[in-house]
Amino acid sequence: MQDIIVNALLAVVVAAAAVLRFIIGGKLDSGMTKKQKVMLIRILISAAILLGLQFLPAELFSRLDGALFPSAGRWIRLALYLADYFIIGYDILRKAVRNILNGQVFDECFLMAVATIGAMALAIYENGDYLEAIAVMLFYQIGEWFQSYAVGRSRRNISELMDIRPDYANVERDGRLEQVDPDEVEIGSVIVVQPGEKVPIDGVVTEGASSLNTSALTGESLPREVNAGDEIISGCINMTGVLKIRTTREFGESTVSKILDLVENASSRKSRSEDFISKFAKIYTPVVCYSALALAVLPPLVRMLALGLPADWGTWIYRALTFLVISCPCALVISIPLSFFAGIGGASHEGVLVKGSNFLEILSQVKTVVFDKTGTLTQGVFEVEAVHHNNMDGAKLIEYAALAESASSHPISKSLQRAYGKEIDRARVSDIQEISGSGILARVDGVEVAAGNDKLMKRLGVAWIDCHHTGTIIHMAVGGEYAGHIVISDIVKPNSRRAIAELKAAGVDKTVMLTGDAKKVADQVAAALGIDEVYSELLPADKVDKVEELLGGKSGKAKLAFVGDGINDAPVLSRADIGVAMGAMGSDAAIEAADVVLMDDDPMKIAKAIKISRKCLGIVYQNIVMAIGVKAACLILTAFGVTNMYLAIFADVGVMILAVLNAIRCLFVKKL
Ligand code: ADP
Ligand code: MG
């Protein structure tokens, strides 16, 4: 055993020296913090001294005995070892003392301090070998160093993935570009974005054409073309042309700030597994400490008093100390939050923003996915197909519709405005009232105009004429008279069908579509996409009722997700176990209310998000089982005296390193 330790020390010295040499030589951009470098130096020095002391011939010290004072050699030897012990362990000892003073006794520093001081004391008492106590501390510190390096590495990876924060915005002043803090740019200012720069603020392109790299936001690797007149969101990288952008939001309200906010706050929402682990550690550590105490005291007492054997204190105290070293819960305490963090990072790289670890956990248990139709499964971009039964010119009817709809952000409204095609003179419209799930009432050029579905007509007491076309029908009443209907139709998103199939493949039992649109359209879309259940002609409040019914109908741990664009469905988003919103098209209210945001509105990403969450939770459970399993086995072996402290520390550090490496796997997401 001694040989193994000596060889391990030798390896540590060589490895640490090599790494340090490269760092000092500037050949290795290690990305280490100063603290990590200092720790590496301490490890090197301490391991070297320990190695040196191991090789010093024993006679050297025995010759000193009596030279100065009786057994001087023994004390000098002890002093050298102690010095080495402090070099490697002073911060642990200090932390342990500080925690005790603060009343938080039981943590890993305490465990390590007690174990190593105990081993030291035993060695002094028996005038034995100090190697063990110091080596345990040394290997523990190596484990800690490795862990801190790995954690720092993965955090940096994530922030690189999320490297979308713009540092400045270019504002043109007197023909010269000036770099200003994006925070200082007011709404409506014109900013210039040059090739290679990040778009700092949301806006509309006024001049120029370019292609944008949106991969940091959406995970989409194909560049997106933009021209004058197009909306542009912050966080993309401008690749080819110079763009002039008139800002439509302040920096703080822009997409990029919102995303960064979400990601930064994500880790503060703890999952149940994380809660479990911190509660577990609070109970576990004291239990282990008291068990160790019992292991140290009870067997010797029993031997002495009941069996009449020698107490053999040393053996049992040693076993108790080993027990303490093994029990250190750091593998769990570190790896679980790290797994969630990496999972959230991996998902955001794919354009899926998960607002907290708890949501990642819920996502992994989703068995029912409920969709909104318009804007979620369909593009929400309607084309006018026909105008029927009109008592006025069709173009005039569309003009009335577009004007009445001028204030709404509903996809139908936007489409009618597009069909009208001319600038809308808002002065012609007044008294706008939007009845969600039904339509719009407004006064246009002094005439009452109603645009909406049959519910709206019923409400107004206007007789309407049914349409034999399959499509979304906008009935119009002008001046209280039925004026005909506009047939518009929407197309399903290219990925919707595959998205439903992928969900099924990912183990989702039931897919449901809820819509306020007519039954005919709804049934057609559902059949085309392979959706299990459809409920149509629902008002927003009916959608909430339906979701509650579905929530009531499912079993035990299975969770329900609602996916919507937030137009008329923000209440449902918050009512479901987990709300998923479309980020690019969805309303701000939806992005607020949702727990998961799909940046590029692609329904395929839902299946992907579920897969990521399952993988992440799988890794979390693997780590819990591995860490607790290995520790339990070692603890039992120790109680029977099979292991020793070296094995204990190797088990502890080894499990921790494996758990951290495993956690980092959450960062990497397979392409669908
Ligand atoms: P979905 O559930 O498909 O997202 P909504 O609940 O937003 O649909 O709307 C349901 C129906 O109400 C629409 O199909 C349309 O007939 C009518 N409607 C809602 N808003 C408007 C509007 N602004 N203009 C005209 N019709 C509307
Ligand atoms: Mg909708």
XYZ file of C-alpha atoms and ligand atoms in Angstrom:
700
model
C 0.000 0.000 0.000
C 2.807 2.363 0.939
C 4.331 1.826 -2.477
C 1.124 2.696 -4.247
C 0.864 5.948 -2.340
C 4.476 6.836 -3.000
C 3.992 6.179 -6.697
C 0.774 8.178 -6.745
C 2.604 11.070 -5.086
C 5.330 10.849 -7.655
C 2.753 10.997 -10.430
C 1.090 14.012 -8.811
C 4.386 15.857 -8.540
C 5.278 15.167 -12.151
C 1.823 16.058 -13.496
C 1.447 19.231 -11.444
C 4.954 20.343 -12.343
C 4.297 19.734 -16.036
C 1.032 21.678 -16.012
C 2.630 24.551 -14.114
C 5.574 24.623 -16.480
C 3.266 25.042 -19.438
C 1.253 27.729 -17.715
C 4.340 29.674 -16.737
C 5.772 29.182 -20.219
C 2.530 30.671 -21.541
C 2.002 27.620 -23.727
C -1.251 26.600 -22.113
C -4.255 28.851 -22.089
C -5.549 26.963 -19.141
C -8.490 29.172 -18.323
C -7.653 28.558 -14.681
C -8.504 31.084 -12.066
C -5.755 32.439 -9.865
C -7.112 30.411 -6.969
C -6.847 27.246 -9.023
C -3.265 28.042 -9.991
C -2.328 28.693 -6.368
C -3.932 25.424 -5.387
C -1.963 23.620 -8.054
C 1.268 25.085 -6.637
C 0.270 24.033 -3.130
C -0.443 20.519 -4.358
C 2.935 20.361 -6.073
C 4.884 21.643 -3.055
C 3.068 19.497 -0.584
C 3.370 16.339 -2.659
C 7.067 16.997 -3.225
C 7.766 17.545 0.469
C 5.797 14.461 1.404
C 7.725 12.438 -1.128
C 11.022 13.835 0.142
C 10.186 13.042 3.751
C 9.244 9.516 2.741
C 12.671 8.960 1.212
C 14.714 10.510 4.028
C 16.477 7.701 5.874
C 15.112 7.113 9.378
C 18.605 7.218 10.940
C 18.836 10.883 10.077
C 16.191 11.627 12.662
C 17.345 9.056 15.174
C 20.811 10.627 15.056
C 19.250 13.937 16.021
C 17.623 12.278 19.025
C 19.379 13.438 22.135
C 21.558 15.835 20.170
C 19.458 18.814 21.177
C 17.022 17.329 23.664
C 15.618 13.870 24.271
C 13.749 12.496 21.213
C 14.443 15.715 19.305
C 14.537 13.764 16.039
C 11.030 12.496 16.527
C 9.679 15.991 17.130
C 11.546 17.530 14.237
C 10.168 14.867 11.958
C 6.681 15.571 13.260
C 7.141 19.315 12.749
C 8.133 18.790 9.117
C 5.119 16.610 8.444
C 2.859 19.060 10.257
C 4.184 21.923 8.169
C 3.358 19.960 5.054
C -0.090 19.162 6.399
C -0.793 22.851 6.908
C 0.478 23.770 3.456
C -2.049 21.503 1.845
C -4.884 21.720 4.310
C -4.917 25.119 6.004
C -7.933 26.412 4.080
C -9.988 23.331 4.885
C -9.117 23.614 8.561
C -9.940 27.320 8.553
C -13.277 26.720 6.863
C -14.150 23.944 9.279
C -13.432 26.205 12.254
C -15.366 29.077 10.725
C -18.367 26.864 10.062
C -18.340 25.550 13.586
C -18.276 29.123 14.887
C -21.228 29.917 12.628
C -23.125 26.964 13.997
C -23.064 24.977 10.753
C -20.993 22.132 12.003
C -21.524 19.290 9.612
C -20.097 19.797 6.198
C -17.390 18.225 4.105
C -14.646 20.469 5.510
C -15.579 19.317 8.965
C -15.479 15.694 7.862
C -12.047 16.105 6.281
C -10.662 18.096 9.205
C -11.805 15.583 11.793
C -10.628 12.630 9.740
C -7.152 13.978 9.028
C -6.539 15.486 12.465
C -7.699 12.210 13.947
C -5.326 10.236 11.740
C -2.512 12.639 12.629
C -3.238 12.237 16.343
C -3.275 8.459 16.040
C 0.042 8.564 14.218
C 1.594 10.803 16.884
C 0.275 8.596 19.642
C 1.634 5.453 18.018
C 4.760 7.263 16.755
C 3.764 5.802 13.438
C 3.439 7.033 9.901
C 2.091 10.520 9.191
C 1.930 9.830 5.488
C -1.663 8.709 5.593
C -3.251 11.779 7.153
C -1.443 14.116 4.801
C -2.024 12.005 1.715
C -5.742 11.910 2.442
C -5.871 15.693 2.638
C -3.711 15.968 -0.467
C -5.897 13.704 -2.569
C -9.001 15.392 -1.303
C -7.601 18.717 -2.444
C -6.709 17.248 -5.821
C -10.323 16.119 -6.154
C -11.580 19.557 -5.159
C -9.240 21.207 -7.610
C -10.386 18.960 -10.412
C -13.997 19.576 -9.560
C -13.622 23.338 -9.423
C -11.795 23.268 -12.733
C -14.494 21.128 -14.368
C -17.299 23.276 -13.010
C -15.585 26.451 -14.178
C -15.002 24.877 -17.561
C -18.614 23.911 -18.075
C -19.880 27.247 -16.834
C -17.631 28.948 -19.308
C -18.897 26.636 -22.043
C -22.425 27.667 -21.254
C -21.667 31.331 -21.204
C -19.892 30.932 -24.523
C -23.010 29.318 -25.889
C -24.902 32.242 -24.521
C -22.437 34.761 -25.822
C -25.050 37.042 -27.231
C -24.706 40.069 -24.995
C -23.850 43.040 -27.187
C -21.242 45.389 -25.761
C -22.180 48.487 -27.708
C -24.463 49.980 -30.318
C -23.291 52.179 -33.207
C -25.201 55.403 -33.478
C -24.596 57.758 -36.388
C -23.890 61.311 -35.283
C -22.780 64.000 -37.741
C -21.837 61.382 -40.273
C -19.596 59.531 -37.847
C -20.290 56.290 -36.064
C -20.172 56.491 -32.332
C -20.147 53.483 -30.038
C -22.566 53.917 -27.167
C -23.866 51.694 -24.411
C -26.953 49.879 -25.776
C -28.762 50.974 -22.620
C -28.565 54.588 -23.751
C -30.240 54.119 -27.118
C -33.791 55.425 -27.173
C -36.716 53.840 -28.982
C -36.887 55.074 -32.551
C -33.166 55.827 -32.853
C -31.329 54.591 -35.905
C -28.405 52.293 -35.214
C -25.878 50.855 -37.625
C -24.797 47.232 -37.474
C -21.723 46.298 -39.453
C -20.829 42.828 -40.705
C -19.507 40.716 -37.863
C -21.303 42.685 -35.193
C -24.147 41.565 -32.992
C -27.512 43.224 -33.396
C -27.791 44.989 -30.026
C -31.444 46.042 -29.962
C -34.699 44.851 -31.560
C -35.916 46.934 -34.462
C -36.867 47.232 -38.092
C -34.341 47.364 -40.925
C -34.570 50.697 -42.692
C -31.641 50.342 -45.066
C -29.445 47.558 -46.315
C -29.699 43.832 -46.780
C -27.735 41.097 -45.138
C -27.828 37.572 -43.863
C -28.009 36.940 -40.164
C -26.603 34.152 -38.082
C -29.305 33.361 -35.535
C -27.796 30.144 -34.247
C -27.089 31.444 -30.744
C -30.759 32.309 -30.382
C -32.532 29.554 -32.233
C -30.049 26.767 -32.742
C -30.798 27.136 -36.448
C -27.609 26.980 -38.446
C -28.956 28.289 -41.766
C -28.489 32.047 -42.130
C -31.580 34.202 -42.357
C -31.881 36.862 -45.061
C -33.153 40.306 -44.092
C -34.040 43.307 -46.222
C -35.308 46.798 -45.594
C -38.662 46.650 -43.811
C -37.993 43.359 -42.011
C -38.139 43.054 -38.267
C -34.900 42.042 -36.665
C -34.248 40.720 -33.181
C -31.230 41.424 -31.068
C -28.663 38.734 -30.396
C -28.239 37.644 -34.022
C -24.919 38.244 -35.719
C -24.911 40.335 -38.873
C -22.800 38.534 -41.423
C -22.619 40.182 -44.820
C -24.036 43.689 -45.279
C -24.267 46.930 -43.343
C -27.711 47.372 -41.809
C -29.428 50.486 -40.559
C -32.011 49.639 -37.968
C -34.679 51.793 -36.405
C -35.067 50.478 -32.870
C -38.521 49.467 -31.709
C -37.602 48.604 -28.148
C -35.250 49.701 -25.436
C -32.272 47.485 -24.744
C -33.763 46.230 -21.490
C -36.902 45.134 -23.330
C -35.081 43.641 -26.290
C -34.955 39.931 -26.990
C -31.322 39.623 -26.033
C -31.848 41.125 -22.557
C -34.876 38.971 -21.963
C -33.021 35.812 -22.872
C -30.068 36.674 -20.702
C -32.423 37.406 -17.822
C -34.130 34.086 -18.256
C -30.902 32.151 -18.356
C -29.369 33.996 -15.441
C -32.422 33.391 -13.293
C -32.908 29.837 -14.418
C -30.569 28.268 -11.904
C -32.272 30.017 -9.002
C -35.402 27.941 -9.506
C -34.494 24.710 -7.855
C -35.786 21.357 -8.940
C -37.156 18.807 -6.532
C -34.046 16.663 -6.966
C -31.849 19.575 -5.941
C -34.058 20.258 -2.953
C -33.933 16.615 -2.099
C -30.150 16.590 -2.162
C -29.699 19.641 0.011
C -32.198 18.263 2.532
C -30.547 14.880 2.262
C -27.107 16.356 2.959
C -28.454 18.157 6.017
C -29.619 14.891 7.561
C -27.014 12.612 6.073
C -23.881 14.371 7.286
C -24.828 14.461 10.979
C -26.031 10.868 10.798
C -22.688 9.827 9.365
C -20.801 11.786 12.010
C -22.714 10.195 14.851
C -22.338 6.769 13.267
C -18.607 7.343 13.067
C -18.575 8.313 16.719
C -20.484 5.165 17.569
C -18.074 3.093 15.476
C -15.143 4.597 17.346
C -16.574 4.128 20.844
C -19.042 1.262 21.001
C -17.050 -1.731 19.677
C -14.063 -1.074 21.977
C -16.380 -0.665 24.957
C -18.203 -3.868 24.100
C -14.878 -5.699 23.701
C -13.617 -4.364 26.978
C -16.694 -4.635 29.158
C -18.664 -7.514 27.704
C -16.051 -9.738 26.111
C -13.131 -8.978 28.380
C -10.803 -8.440 25.404
C -8.355 -5.545 24.973
C -10.286 -2.491 23.781
C -8.131 -1.876 20.683
C -9.089 1.806 20.506
C -6.665 2.596 17.700
C -8.234 0.184 15.209
C -11.749 1.406 15.821
C -10.897 5.079 15.829
C -9.074 4.512 12.566
C -12.110 2.795 11.076
C -14.339 5.618 12.259
C -12.071 8.181 10.610
C -12.081 6.221 7.362
C -15.838 6.112 7.608
C -15.876 9.918 7.789
C -13.674 10.307 4.741
C -15.876 8.051 2.648
C -19.096 9.658 3.655
C -18.295 13.086 2.239
C -21.366 13.942 0.093
C -19.671 16.364 -2.299
C -20.188 14.218 -5.407
C -23.923 14.666 -5.063
C -23.957 18.180 -3.812
C -21.894 19.341 -6.757
C -22.988 17.163 -9.624
C -26.742 17.594 -9.411
C -26.988 21.359 -9.801
C -24.252 21.086 -12.409
C -26.315 18.573 -14.401
C -29.321 20.861 -14.445
C -27.193 23.833 -15.299
C -25.623 21.964 -18.181
C -29.031 20.699 -19.320
C -30.411 24.225 -19.429
C -27.298 25.355 -21.291
C -27.566 22.529 -23.822
C -31.247 23.286 -24.399
C -30.639 26.990 -24.885
C -28.025 26.152 -27.461
C -30.855 24.461 -29.364
C -33.077 27.517 -29.099
C -35.136 26.192 -26.199
C -35.122 28.407 -23.123
C -36.026 26.587 -19.961
C -36.684 29.009 -17.140
C -35.534 26.784 -14.271
C -34.316 23.377 -13.174
C -37.781 22.609 -11.830
C -39.222 22.993 -15.316
C -36.603 20.718 -16.784
C -37.701 18.129 -14.279
C -41.417 18.551 -15.081
C -40.681 18.448 -18.794
C -39.149 15.020 -18.370
C -42.458 13.708 -16.981
C -44.729 15.110 -19.669
C -47.234 12.552 -20.963
C -49.871 14.851 -22.469
C -49.135 17.724 -24.804
C -51.927 20.177 -25.534
C -51.517 22.538 -28.476
C -53.119 25.737 -29.493
C -53.745 25.773 -33.223
C -53.263 29.201 -34.705
C -49.664 30.360 -34.562
C -48.532 27.210 -32.798
C -49.172 24.327 -35.191
C -50.115 26.590 -38.071
C -48.119 29.555 -39.224
C -50.781 32.058 -38.259
C -50.267 33.755 -41.596
C -53.636 33.716 -43.318
C -54.271 34.353 -46.984
C -57.593 35.679 -48.153
C -59.157 32.971 -50.324
C -62.561 34.375 -51.141
C -65.170 36.925 -50.245
C -68.772 35.625 -50.285
C -72.269 37.010 -50.016
C -70.905 40.524 -49.899
C -73.286 43.399 -50.257
C -70.465 45.738 -51.197
C -67.276 45.550 -53.220
C -64.973 42.794 -51.891
C -62.031 45.181 -51.609
C -64.164 47.599 -49.635
C -65.158 44.819 -47.254
C -61.508 43.915 -46.710
C -60.755 47.589 -46.125
C -63.400 47.745 -43.397
C -62.040 44.551 -41.878
C -58.431 45.748 -41.930
C -59.309 49.096 -40.390
C -61.426 47.522 -37.658
C -58.592 45.094 -36.918
C -55.910 47.775 -36.922
C -55.184 47.646 -33.199
C -55.151 43.892 -32.670
C -52.102 41.663 -32.622
C -54.095 38.537 -33.443
C -52.646 36.660 -36.430
C -56.005 37.075 -38.198
C -55.837 40.828 -37.766
C -52.318 41.015 -39.075
C -53.263 38.925 -42.079
C -56.257 41.115 -42.929
C -54.087 44.199 -42.649
C -51.628 42.580 -45.006
C -54.405 41.703 -47.448
C -55.518 45.340 -47.411
C -51.963 46.260 -48.325
C -52.188 50.012 -47.714
C -51.067 52.179 -44.828
C -53.807 52.245 -42.209
C -55.148 55.644 -41.282
C -55.950 55.178 -37.649
C -57.884 58.408 -37.503
C -60.693 56.656 -39.341
C -61.121 54.067 -36.586
C -62.492 54.528 -33.096
C -64.194 52.613 -30.285
C -62.216 49.447 -30.913
C -63.248 46.543 -28.764
C -61.647 43.121 -29.069
C -63.709 40.187 -27.885
C -61.173 37.438 -27.551
C -62.092 34.203 -29.206
C -64.842 35.963 -31.184
C -63.644 38.997 -33.050
C -63.584 42.762 -33.163
C -66.083 45.590 -32.837
C -65.091 49.063 -34.027
C -66.395 52.239 -35.575
C -64.858 52.896 -39.012
C -65.634 56.179 -40.775
C -68.451 56.557 -38.290
C -70.068 53.217 -39.172
C -70.285 50.269 -36.753
C -68.183 47.398 -38.056
C -68.040 43.893 -36.615
C -65.535 41.305 -37.839
C -65.430 37.859 -36.325
C -66.895 34.380 -36.171
C -70.493 33.179 -35.852
C -70.354 33.662 -32.083
C -69.881 37.340 -32.649
C -72.757 37.512 -35.107
C -75.005 35.629 -32.686
C -74.059 38.052 -29.976
C -74.949 41.013 -32.164
C -78.171 39.417 -33.355
C -77.088 39.576 -36.975
C -78.261 36.772 -39.270
C -75.225 35.290 -40.944
C -74.792 32.934 -43.856
C -72.762 29.759 -43.347
C -69.894 29.030 -45.630
C -69.405 25.709 -47.367
C -65.639 26.305 -47.675
C -63.178 24.844 -45.247
C -61.304 27.773 -43.871
C -61.463 30.347 -41.165
C -64.506 32.476 -41.830
C -64.605 36.140 -40.879
C -68.212 37.242 -40.884
C -68.684 40.980 -41.322
C -71.469 43.204 -40.152
C -71.388 46.830 -41.278
C -73.843 49.292 -39.798
C -75.680 46.426 -38.103
C -76.331 44.640 -41.433
C -74.703 41.386 -42.509
C -72.173 42.361 -45.148
C -70.745 38.997 -46.175
C -67.794 36.885 -45.070
C -64.125 36.693 -45.863
C -62.672 33.182 -46.158
C -59.088 33.033 -45.053
C -56.857 30.050 -44.640
C -53.750 29.254 -42.772
C -51.108 26.672 -43.539
C -49.613 24.239 -41.067
C -45.985 24.715 -40.154
C -43.700 22.458 -42.189
C -42.512 20.587 -39.094
C -45.836 20.191 -37.283
C -46.564 16.687 -38.508
C -43.082 15.445 -37.688
C -43.258 17.220 -34.356
C -46.326 15.213 -33.359
C -44.696 11.981 -34.535
C -41.504 12.780 -32.607
C -43.515 13.431 -29.459
C -45.148 10.037 -29.808
C -41.730 8.486 -30.311
C -40.466 10.280 -27.216
C -43.149 8.565 -25.145
C -45.874 11.194 -24.987
C -49.183 9.325 -24.651
C -51.665 11.898 -25.794
C -51.679 14.953 -28.054
C -54.599 17.350 -27.947
C -55.442 20.437 -29.975
C -57.575 23.276 -28.631
C -58.788 26.057 -30.853
C -61.265 28.843 -31.086
C -61.557 28.234 -34.786
C -64.424 26.418 -36.523
C -64.848 22.669 -36.141
C -64.346 21.955 -39.840
C -60.926 23.628 -39.968
C -59.886 22.184 -36.639
C -60.792 18.610 -37.606
C -58.997 18.940 -40.896
C -55.777 20.212 -39.316
C -55.869 17.599 -36.563
C -56.358 14.798 -39.047
C -53.538 16.065 -41.235
C -51.154 16.198 -38.276
C -52.159 12.994 -36.527
C -53.405 14.624 -33.336
C -55.393 12.381 -30.987
C -58.072 14.732 -29.686
C -59.492 18.025 -30.961
C -61.725 20.538 -29.250
C -62.862 23.451 -31.387
C -64.895 26.652 -31.172
C -63.593 27.336 -27.691
C -63.466 30.707 -26.021
C -60.255 31.451 -24.088
C -62.043 30.572 -20.837
C -63.208 27.266 -22.318
C -59.591 26.454 -23.079
C -58.741 26.813 -19.402
C -61.681 24.557 -18.488
C -60.582 21.950 -21.019
C -57.024 21.972 -19.729
C -58.321 21.580 -16.184
C -60.422 18.651 -17.292
C -57.378 17.062 -18.927
C -55.274 17.776 -15.838
C -57.892 16.026 -13.711
C -58.040 13.036 -16.028
C -54.373 12.064 -16.026
C -52.659 9.712 -13.667
C -50.216 10.340 -10.846
C -46.864 11.707 -11.866
C -47.671 12.276 -15.539
C -47.513 15.941 -16.453
C -49.377 18.049 -18.962
C -47.718 20.630 -21.179
C -49.565 23.367 -22.988
C -47.963 24.855 -26.074
C -49.280 28.166 -27.340
C -48.393 31.460 -28.892
C -49.937 33.405 -26.044
C -52.509 35.199 -28.140
C -55.672 34.451 -26.182
C -53.986 31.654 -24.288
C -51.707 33.178 -21.641
C -54.081 31.968 -18.859
C -53.808 28.386 -20.108
C -50.037 28.679 -20.308
C -49.876 29.354 -16.604
C -52.574 26.820 -15.690
C -50.840 23.799 -17.282
C -48.149 21.894 -15.387
C -45.729 23.457 -17.805
C -46.391 26.184 -20.363
C -44.411 26.351 -23.589
C -44.571 29.538 -25.649
C -43.484 30.488 -29.125
C -40.759 33.053 -28.635
C -40.406 34.744 -32.005
C -44.053 35.095 -32.828
C -45.577 34.880 -29.349
C -46.696 37.858 -27.365
C -44.614 39.274 -24.527
C -47.326 38.142 -22.126
C -46.856 34.582 -23.332
C -43.098 34.692 -22.896
C -43.649 35.986 -19.366
C -46.299 33.403 -18.526
C -44.484 30.463 -20.082
C -41.971 28.199 -18.386
C -40.266 27.176 -21.597
C -39.805 29.390 -24.638
C -39.127 28.050 -28.141
C -37.035 30.719 -29.791
C -37.773 29.843 -33.396
C -41.424 28.776 -33.067
C -40.590 25.329 -34.373
C -42.899 22.734 -32.772
C -40.211 20.062 -33.331
C -38.287 21.655 -30.493
C -40.871 20.407 -27.986
C -39.866 16.811 -28.570
C -36.266 17.895 -28.408
C -36.778 19.733 -25.137
C -38.441 16.658 -23.674
C -35.537 14.488 -24.819
C -32.999 16.880 -23.331
C -34.866 16.931 -20.050
C -35.100 13.134 -19.931
C -31.395 12.787 -20.603
C -30.574 15.345 -17.951
C -32.801 13.738 -15.335
C -31.389 10.343 -16.291
C -27.897 11.629 -15.603
C -29.009 13.119 -12.300
C -30.412 9.774 -11.187
C -27.339 7.896 -12.406
C -25.202 10.164 -10.277
C -27.411 9.789 -7.231
C -27.421 6.003 -7.510
C -23.708 5.759 -8.285
C -22.625 8.089 -5.489
C -24.903 6.665 -2.837
C -24.212 3.099 -3.989
C -20.428 3.374 -3.928
C -20.500 5.188 -0.616
C -22.843 2.719 1.020
C -20.658 -0.169 -0.121
C -17.489 1.512 1.150
C -19.093 2.428 4.453
C -20.112 -1.162 5.087
C -16.697 -2.479 4.104
C -15.071 0.073 6.399
C -17.168 -0.851 9.383
C -15.818 -4.389 8.953
C -12.298 -3.099 8.547
C -11.820 -4.197 4.932
C -10.909 -0.773 3.542
C -8.430 1.811 4.659
C -8.267 5.558 4.381
C -6.521 5.590 1.025
C -9.180 3.514 -0.595
C -11.697 5.766 1.048
C -10.281 8.906 -0.444
C -9.862 7.317 -3.838
C -13.475 6.196 -3.729
C -14.613 9.652 -2.747
C -12.561 11.613 -5.243
C -13.147 9.053 -7.958
C -16.906 9.116 -7.566
C -16.893 12.883 -7.540
C -14.862 13.098 -10.737
C -17.062 10.548 -12.475
C -20.202 12.365 -11.362
C -18.933 15.706 -12.606
C -17.877 14.250 -15.961
C -21.249 12.571 -16.267
C -23.030 15.821 -15.453
C -21.187 17.600 -18.215
C -22.741 15.187 -20.709
C -25.994 17.155 -20.266
C -24.434 19.929 -22.323
C -24.296 17.832 -25.437
C -27.508 17.347 -27.307
C -28.010 14.922 -30.147
C -29.345 16.383 -33.369
C -32.835 15.224 -34.195
P -56.884 29.773 -31.732
O -57.406 29.005 -30.596
O -56.911 28.942 -32.980
O -55.537 30.342 -31.504
P -58.383 32.211 -31.106
O -58.924 31.764 -29.794
O -57.352 33.261 -31.085
O -57.902 30.962 -32.016
O -59.603 32.718 -32.003
C -60.690 31.908 -32.241
C -61.572 32.416 -33.335
O -62.125 33.659 -32.959
C -60.847 32.670 -34.625
O -60.788 31.521 -35.422
C -61.718 33.744 -35.269
O -62.833 33.143 -35.895
C -62.214 34.528 -34.081
N -61.371 35.681 -33.814
C -60.542 35.859 -32.761
N -59.925 37.041 -32.826
C -60.337 37.620 -33.966
C -60.043 38.835 -34.630
N -59.164 39.716 -34.127
N -60.654 39.086 -35.800
C -61.511 38.231 -36.343
N -61.828 37.063 -35.776
C -61.266 36.740 -34.618
Mg -53.869 31.331 -30.719
